Amino acid sequence: MKELENKILEEGVVLGDDILKVDSFLNQQIDVELIKKMGKEFAEHFKDKKIDKVFTVESSGIAPALATASELGVKCVFGRKKQSLTTSEDVYHSSVFSFTKQVMNELIVNKEFINEGENVLMIDDFLANGQAAKGMIAIIRQAGANPVGCGIVIEKSFSNGRNIIEEMGVEIYSLARIAKLEDGKIEFAE
Ligand code: 5GP
């Protein structure tokens, strides 16, 4: 998605050799018009998969997941990283290693929100080592639902997340693929 690549080049900040900061349009302030276009792009790509639900992880996946669910006319569910007082006892959970925080997080979803036989599309802001997506797939499978695809806003294709997720039999579609983050420069994959 050319507009997203341009935005990354204009506003993305490279931290070290492997972190891209995009707080100005995705991770803290949200460029609503750009997010809506992402939703259209994901919905168009996955339109033949008979999606019943869009699933993401709080908090940065919610905006693109919501835009996609809105385009598809389905509900959007997000996994929580902490049990809250309003989370029921009856939950699916998996453990996810957080790339940016370097800690183990829980991923928790009330059982009533993902149902057996549903076709679930996962959406997330970044794909690095595939841990967040792996955690989502584990929950979808615990529910007896089908992980039918994974839409990623920014894929760091120098990490091995794509291999891990494709080996689990799930298709990935990324809007921007970064081949290299080096010396503060961003290089996109072909
Ligand atoms: P993974 O689970 O694939 O290793 O990493 C993906 C998760 O880590 C995403 O949900 C995202 O929140 C976070 N993440 C990974 N790499 C980056 C990055 O370069 N920048 C930002 N802002 N988040 C990242």
PDB file of C-alpha atoms and ligand atoms in Angstrom:
ATOM      1  CA  MET A   1       0.000   0.000   0.000  1.00  0.00           C
ATOM      2  CA  LYS A   2       1.917   2.951  -1.364  1.00  0.00           C
ATOM      3  CA  GLU A   3       0.262   5.575   0.837  1.00  0.00           C
ATOM      4  CA  LEU A   4       1.247   3.602   3.949  1.00  0.00           C
ATOM      5  CA  GLU A   5       4.841   3.214   2.732  1.00  0.00           C
ATOM      6  CA  ASN A   6       5.044   6.975   2.158  1.00  0.00           C
ATOM      7  CA  LYS A   7       3.653   7.651   5.631  1.00  0.00           C
ATOM      8  CA  ILE A   8       6.221   5.275   7.155  1.00  0.00           C
ATOM      9  CA  LEU A   9       9.018   7.066   5.292  1.00  0.00           C
ATOM     10  CA  GLU A  10       7.744  10.498   6.354  1.00  0.00           C
ATOM     11  CA  GLU A  11       6.905   9.805   9.993  1.00  0.00           C
ATOM     12  CA  GLY A  12       8.463   6.488  11.056  1.00  0.00           C
ATOM     13  CA  VAL A  13      11.402   6.617  13.449  1.00  0.00           C
ATOM     14  CA  VAL A  14      13.911   3.764  13.524  1.00  0.00           C
ATOM     15  CA  LEU A  15      15.065   2.732  17.003  1.00  0.00           C
ATOM     16  CA  GLY A  16      18.184   0.580  16.900  1.00  0.00           C
ATOM     17  CA  ASP A  17      18.250  -2.028  14.118  1.00  0.00           C
ATOM     18  CA  ASP A  18      14.898  -3.627  14.602  1.00  0.00           C
ATOM     19  CA  ILE A  19      12.209  -1.318  16.021  1.00  0.00           C
ATOM     20  CA  LEU A  20      10.083   1.077  14.036  1.00  0.00           C
ATOM     21  CA  LYS A  21       8.211   3.746  15.944  1.00  0.00           C
ATOM     22  CA  VAL A  22       4.986   4.826  14.269  1.00  0.00           C
ATOM     23  CA  ASP A  23       3.270   6.544  17.181  1.00  0.00           C
ATOM     24  CA  SER A  24       2.205   9.503  15.047  1.00  0.00           C
ATOM     25  CA  PHE A  25      -0.300   7.543  12.929  1.00  0.00           C
ATOM     26  CA  LEU A  26      -0.760   4.013  14.312  1.00  0.00           C
ATOM     27  CA  ASN A  27       0.452   3.325  17.838  1.00  0.00           C
ATOM     28  CA  GLN A  28      -0.646   6.365  19.791  1.00  0.00           C
ATOM     29  CA  GLN A  29      -2.130   9.060  17.584  1.00  0.00           C
ATOM     30  CA  ILE A  30      -4.288   7.444  14.917  1.00  0.00           C
ATOM     31  CA  ASP A  31      -4.636   8.689  11.341  1.00  0.00           C
ATOM     32  CA  VAL A  32      -8.281   7.768  10.966  1.00  0.00           C
ATOM     33  CA  GLU A  33      -8.475   8.252   7.194  1.00  0.00           C
ATOM     34  CA  LEU A  34      -5.410   6.080   6.633  1.00  0.00           C
ATOM     35  CA  ILE A  35      -6.757   3.411   9.000  1.00  0.00           C
ATOM     36  CA  LYS A  36     -10.056   3.348   7.075  1.00  0.00           C
ATOM     37  CA  LYS A  37      -8.116   2.741   3.850  1.00  0.00           C
ATOM     38  CA  MET A  38      -6.254  -0.125   5.543  1.00  0.00           C
ATOM     39  CA  GLY A  39      -9.601  -1.620   6.528  1.00  0.00           C
ATOM     40  CA  LYS A  40     -10.790  -1.418   2.898  1.00  0.00           C
ATOM     41  CA  GLU A  41      -7.583  -3.055   1.662  1.00  0.00           C
ATOM     42  CA  PHE A  42      -7.780  -5.959   4.143  1.00  0.00           C
ATOM     43  CA  ALA A  43     -11.498  -6.448   3.505  1.00  0.00           C
ATOM     44  CA  GLU A  44     -10.947  -6.509  -0.267  1.00  0.00           C
ATOM     45  CA  HIS A  45      -8.100  -9.023   0.047  1.00  0.00           C
ATOM     46  CA  PHE A  46      -9.972 -11.432   2.344  1.00  0.00           C
ATOM     47  CA  LYS A  47     -13.487 -10.921   0.932  1.00  0.00           C
ATOM     48  CA  ASP A  48     -13.826 -14.475  -0.394  1.00  0.00           C
ATOM     49  CA  LYS A  49     -12.966 -16.118   2.936  1.00  0.00           C
ATOM     50  CA  LYS A  50     -16.476 -15.786   4.414  1.00  0.00           C
ATOM     51  CA  ILE A  51     -15.182 -14.008   7.510  1.00  0.00           C
ATOM     52  CA  ASP A  52     -17.441 -14.208  10.573  1.00  0.00           C
ATOM     53  CA  LYS A  53     -15.274 -12.207  12.937  1.00  0.00           C
ATOM     54  CA  VAL A  54     -12.149 -10.076  13.107  1.00  0.00           C
ATOM     55  CA  PHE A  55      -9.780 -10.772  16.000  1.00  0.00           C
ATOM     56  CA  THR A  56      -6.868  -8.699  17.286  1.00  0.00           C
ATOM     57  CA  VAL A  57      -4.795  -7.970  20.385  1.00  0.00           C
ATOM     58  CA  GLU A  58      -5.164  -4.835  22.516  1.00  0.00           C
ATOM     59  CA  SER A  59      -4.279  -2.090  22.033  1.00  0.00           C
ATOM     60  CA  SER A  60      -2.549  -1.202  18.755  1.00  0.00           C
ATOM     61  CA  GLY A  61      -4.340  -3.804  16.655  1.00  0.00           C
ATOM     62  CA  ILE A  62      -7.782  -2.472  17.523  1.00  0.00           C
ATOM     63  CA  ALA A  63      -7.913   0.475  15.099  1.00  0.00           C
ATOM     64  CA  PRO A  64      -7.068  -1.467  11.894  1.00  0.00           C
ATOM     65  CA  ALA A  65      -9.138  -4.458  13.079  1.00  0.00           C
ATOM     66  CA  LEU A  66     -12.162  -2.229  13.672  1.00  0.00           C
ATOM     67  CA  ALA A  67     -11.819  -0.613  10.246  1.00  0.00           C
ATOM     68  CA  THR A  68     -11.618  -4.066   8.626  1.00  0.00           C
ATOM     69  CA  ALA A  69     -14.585  -5.442  10.580  1.00  0.00           C
ATOM     70  CA  SER A  70     -16.601  -2.374   9.624  1.00  0.00           C
ATOM     71  CA  GLU A  71     -15.870  -2.951   5.919  1.00  0.00           C
ATOM     72  CA  LEU A  72     -16.747  -6.648   6.215  1.00  0.00           C
ATOM     73  CA  GLY A  73     -19.878  -5.974   8.283  1.00  0.00           C
ATOM     74  CA  VAL A  74     -18.797  -8.296  11.123  1.00  0.00           C
ATOM     75  CA  LYS A  75     -17.884  -7.934  14.786  1.00  0.00           C
ATOM     76  CA  CYS A  76     -14.415  -7.159  16.054  1.00  0.00           C
ATOM     77  CA  VAL A  77     -13.016  -8.958  19.125  1.00  0.00           C
ATOM     78  CA  PHE A  78      -9.798  -8.064  20.902  1.00  0.00           C
ATOM     79  CA  GLY A  79      -7.765 -10.206  23.243  1.00  0.00           C
ATOM     80  CA  ARG A  80      -6.867  -8.608  26.545  1.00  0.00           C
ATOM     81  CA  LYS A  81      -3.379  -8.807  27.988  1.00  0.00           C
ATOM     82  CA  LYS A  82      -4.636  -8.699  31.572  1.00  0.00           C
ATOM     83  CA  GLN A  83      -7.646 -10.185  33.242  1.00  0.00           C
ATOM     84  CA  SER A  84     -10.030  -7.324  34.091  1.00  0.00           C
ATOM     85  CA  LEU A  85     -12.864  -7.270  36.623  1.00  0.00           C
ATOM     86  CA  THR A  86     -15.305  -7.522  33.749  1.00  0.00           C
ATOM     87  CA  THR A  87     -13.621 -10.562  32.155  1.00  0.00           C
ATOM     88  CA  SER A  88     -15.618 -13.676  32.933  1.00  0.00           C
ATOM     89  CA  GLU A  89     -14.073 -16.789  34.455  1.00  0.00           C
ATOM     90  CA  ASP A  90     -14.825 -18.683  31.282  1.00  0.00           C
ATOM     91  CA  VAL A  91     -11.940 -17.630  29.055  1.00  0.00           C
ATOM     92  CA  TYR A  92      -9.551 -18.891  26.427  1.00  0.00           C
ATOM     93  CA  HIS A  93      -5.981 -17.911  27.053  1.00  0.00           C
ATOM     94  CA  SER A  94      -2.515 -18.325  25.616  1.00  0.00           C
ATOM     95  CA  SER A  95       0.901 -16.926  26.494  1.00  0.00           C
ATOM     96  CA  VAL A  96       2.588 -14.478  24.164  1.00  0.00           C
ATOM     97  CA  PHE A  97       6.126 -13.112  24.319  1.00  0.00           C
ATOM     98  CA  SER A  98       5.966  -9.369  23.729  1.00  0.00           C
ATOM     99  CA  PHE A  99       8.599  -8.222  21.257  1.00  0.00           C
ATOM    100  CA  THR A 100       8.571  -4.564  22.262  1.00  0.00           C
ATOM    101  CA  LYS A 101       8.273  -5.084  26.023  1.00  0.00           C
ATOM    102  CA  GLN A 102      10.392  -8.271  26.216  1.00  0.00           C
ATOM    103  CA  VAL A 103       8.022  -9.906  28.717  1.00  0.00           C
ATOM    104  CA  MET A 104       5.497 -12.747  28.615  1.00  0.00           C
ATOM    105  CA  ASN A 105       1.914 -11.496  28.295  1.00  0.00           C
ATOM    106  CA  GLU A 106      -1.278 -13.440  28.636  1.00  0.00           C
ATOM    107  CA  LEU A 107      -3.801 -13.213  25.844  1.00  0.00           C
ATOM    108  CA  ILE A 108      -7.299 -13.618  27.244  1.00  0.00           C
ATOM    109  CA  VAL A 109     -10.687 -13.752  25.504  1.00  0.00           C
ATOM    110  CA  ASN A 110     -14.109 -14.502  26.937  1.00  0.00           C
ATOM    111  CA  LYS A 111     -15.290 -17.797  25.466  1.00  0.00           C
ATOM    112  CA  GLU A 112     -18.599 -16.318  24.335  1.00  0.00           C
ATOM    113  CA  PHE A 113     -16.908 -14.098  21.727  1.00  0.00           C
ATOM    114  CA  ILE A 114     -15.255 -16.734  19.518  1.00  0.00           C
ATOM    115  CA  ASN A 115     -17.465 -19.641  18.556  1.00  0.00           C
ATOM    116  CA  GLU A 116     -16.959 -23.085  17.100  1.00  0.00           C
ATOM    117  CA  GLY A 117     -16.927 -23.172  13.308  1.00  0.00           C
ATOM    118  CA  GLU A 118     -16.456 -19.417  12.832  1.00  0.00           C
ATOM    119  CA  ASN A 119     -14.038 -18.128  10.187  1.00  0.00           C
ATOM    120  CA  VAL A 120     -11.800 -15.687  12.007  1.00  0.00           C
ATOM    121  CA  LEU A 121      -9.560 -13.085  10.373  1.00  0.00           C
ATOM    122  CA  MET A 122      -6.680 -11.875  12.533  1.00  0.00           C
ATOM    123  CA  ILE A 123      -5.406  -8.304  12.199  1.00  0.00           C
ATOM    124  CA  ASP A 124      -2.379  -6.794  13.928  1.00  0.00           C
ATOM    125  CA  ASP A 125      -0.241  -3.683  13.658  1.00  0.00           C
ATOM    126  CA  PHE A 126       3.153  -5.431  13.298  1.00  0.00           C
ATOM    127  CA  LEU A 127       4.493  -8.876  12.501  1.00  0.00           C
ATOM    128  CA  ALA A 128       7.984  -9.581  13.833  1.00  0.00           C
ATOM    129  CA  ASN A 129       8.579 -13.047  15.300  1.00  0.00           C
ATOM    130  CA  GLY A 130       4.988 -14.121  14.971  1.00  0.00           C
ATOM    131  CA  GLN A 131       4.325 -14.535  18.674  1.00  0.00           C
ATOM    132  CA  ALA A 132       1.190 -12.391  18.853  1.00  0.00           C
ATOM    133  CA  ALA A 133      -0.290 -14.094  15.777  1.00  0.00           C
ATOM    134  CA  LYS A 134       0.659 -17.515  17.176  1.00  0.00           C
ATOM    135  CA  GLY A 135      -1.171 -16.687  20.420  1.00  0.00           C
ATOM    136  CA  MET A 136      -4.256 -15.614  18.458  1.00  0.00           C
ATOM    137  CA  ILE A 137      -4.189 -18.804  16.369  1.00  0.00           C
ATOM    138  CA  ALA A 138      -3.964 -20.887  19.570  1.00  0.00           C
ATOM    139  CA  ILE A 139      -7.072 -19.192  20.962  1.00  0.00           C
ATOM    140  CA  ILE A 140      -9.042 -19.510  17.702  1.00  0.00           C
ATOM    141  CA  ARG A 141      -8.192 -23.222  17.581  1.00  0.00           C
ATOM    142  CA  GLN A 142      -9.100 -23.720  21.274  1.00  0.00           C
ATOM    143  CA  ALA A 143     -12.521 -22.341  20.344  1.00  0.00           C
ATOM    144  CA  GLY A 144     -12.872 -24.808  17.464  1.00  0.00           C
ATOM    145  CA  ALA A 145     -12.941 -21.866  15.043  1.00  0.00           C
ATOM    146  CA  ASN A 146     -10.873 -21.428  11.862  1.00  0.00           C
ATOM    147  CA  PRO A 147      -7.991 -18.961  11.548  1.00  0.00           C
ATOM    148  CA  VAL A 148      -8.561 -18.131   7.880  1.00  0.00           C
ATOM    149  CA  GLY A 149      -5.994 -15.375   7.466  1.00  0.00           C
ATOM    150  CA  CYS A 150      -3.812 -12.795   9.095  1.00  0.00           C
ATOM    151  CA  GLY A 151      -3.726  -9.151   7.986  1.00  0.00           C
ATOM    152  CA  ILE A 152      -0.675  -7.190   9.081  1.00  0.00           C
ATOM    153  CA  VAL A 153      -0.172  -3.450   8.756  1.00  0.00           C
ATOM    154  CA  ILE A 154       3.651  -3.525   8.896  1.00  0.00           C
ATOM    155  CA  GLU A 155       5.620  -6.746   8.440  1.00  0.00           C
ATOM    156  CA  LYS A 156       9.282  -6.819   9.390  1.00  0.00           C
ATOM    157  CA  SER A 157      10.249  -9.375   6.799  1.00  0.00           C
ATOM    158  CA  PHE A 158      13.777  -9.648   8.185  1.00  0.00           C
ATOM    159  CA  SER A 159      12.235 -11.472  11.187  1.00  0.00           C
ATOM    160  CA  ASN A 160      10.900 -15.000  10.952  1.00  0.00           C
ATOM    161  CA  GLY A 161       7.248 -14.406  11.864  1.00  0.00           C
ATOM    162  CA  ARG A 162       5.956 -15.128   8.344  1.00  0.00           C
ATOM    163  CA  ASN A 163       7.568 -18.602   8.281  1.00  0.00           C
ATOM    164  CA  ILE A 164       6.178 -19.489  11.695  1.00  0.00           C
ATOM    165  CA  ILE A 165       2.629 -18.458  10.817  1.00  0.00           C
ATOM    166  CA  GLU A 166       2.637 -19.936   7.310  1.00  0.00           C
ATOM    167  CA  GLU A 167       3.896 -23.218   8.768  1.00  0.00           C
ATOM    168  CA  MET A 168       0.774 -23.185  10.928  1.00  0.00           C
ATOM    169  CA  GLY A 169      -1.228 -23.122   7.696  1.00  0.00           C
ATOM    170  CA  VAL A 170      -2.376 -19.494   7.884  1.00  0.00           C
ATOM    171  CA  GLU A 171      -2.102 -17.015   5.007  1.00  0.00           C
ATOM    172  CA  ILE A 172      -0.543 -13.629   5.755  1.00  0.00           C
ATOM    173  CA  TYR A 173      -1.298 -10.411   3.878  1.00  0.00           C
ATOM    174  CA  SER A 174       0.811  -7.379   4.801  1.00  0.00           C
ATOM    175  CA  LEU A 175       0.213  -3.790   3.697  1.00  0.00           C
ATOM    176  CA  ALA A 176       3.892  -2.818   4.023  1.00  0.00           C
ATOM    177  CA  ARG A 177       6.894  -5.129   4.199  1.00  0.00           C
ATOM    178  CA  ILE A 178      10.143  -3.840   5.607  1.00  0.00           C
ATOM    179  CA  ALA A 179      13.291  -5.599   4.442  1.00  0.00           C
ATOM    180  CA  LYS A 180      15.781  -3.615   6.496  1.00  0.00           C
ATOM    181  CA  LEU A 181      15.990  -1.069   9.305  1.00  0.00           C
ATOM    182  CA  GLU A 182      19.554   0.115   9.404  1.00  0.00           C
ATOM    183  CA  ASP A 183      21.342   3.338  10.350  1.00  0.00           C
ATOM    184  CA  GLY A 184      17.979   5.021  10.785  1.00  0.00           C
ATOM    185  CA  LYS A 185      16.935   4.088   7.233  1.00  0.00           C
ATOM    186  CA  ILE A 186      13.879   2.130   6.189  1.00  0.00           C
ATOM    187  CA  GLU A 187      14.072  -0.203   3.201  1.00  0.00           C
ATOM    188  CA  PHE A 188      10.949  -1.902   1.862  1.00  0.00           C
ATOM    189  CA  ALA A 189      10.891  -5.445   0.489  1.00  0.00           C
ATOM    190  CA  GLU A 190      10.101  -5.836  -3.237  1.00  0.00           C
TER     191      GLU A 190
HETATM  192  P1  5GP B   1       5.658 -10.556  17.175  1.00  0.00           P
HETATM  193  O1  5GP B   1       4.653 -11.073  18.155  1.00  0.00           O
HETATM  194  O2  5GP B   1       5.282 -10.873  15.743  1.00  0.00           O
HETATM  195  O3  5GP B   1       7.059 -10.920  17.514  1.00  0.00           O
HETATM  196  O4  5GP B   1       5.623  -8.981  17.296  1.00  0.00           O
HETATM  197  C1  5GP B   1       4.458  -8.304  16.954  1.00  0.00           C
HETATM  198  C2  5GP B   1       3.943  -7.475  18.094  1.00  0.00           C
HETATM  199  O5  5GP B   1       5.022  -6.755  18.704  1.00  0.00           O
HETATM  200  C3  5GP B   1       2.982  -6.463  17.556  1.00  0.00           C
HETATM  201  O6  5GP B   1       1.711  -6.717  18.132  1.00  0.00           O
HETATM  202  C4  5GP B   1       3.517  -5.121  17.966  1.00  0.00           C
HETATM  203  O7  5GP B   1       2.711  -4.582  18.985  1.00  0.00           O
HETATM  204  C5  5GP B   1       4.898  -5.371  18.521  1.00  0.00           C
HETATM  205  N1  5GP B   1       5.990  -4.950  17.611  1.00  0.00           N
HETATM  206  C6  5GP B   1       6.907  -5.755  17.014  1.00  0.00           C
HETATM  207  N2  5GP B   1       7.818  -5.055  16.343  1.00  0.00           N
HETATM  208  C7  5GP B   1       7.471  -3.751  16.484  1.00  0.00           C
HETATM  209  C8  5GP B   1       8.044  -2.527  16.002  1.00  0.00           C
HETATM  210  O8  5GP B   1       9.065  -2.469  15.309  1.00  0.00           O
HETATM  211  N3  5GP B   1       7.399  -1.394  16.349  1.00  0.00           N
HETATM  212  C9  5GP B   1       6.267  -1.388  17.102  1.00  0.00           C
HETATM  213  N4  5GP B   1       5.701  -0.211  17.371  1.00  0.00           N
HETATM  214  N5  5GP B   1       5.707  -2.518  17.594  1.00  0.00           N
HETATM  215  C10 5GP B   1       6.304  -3.692  17.280  1.00  0.00           C
END
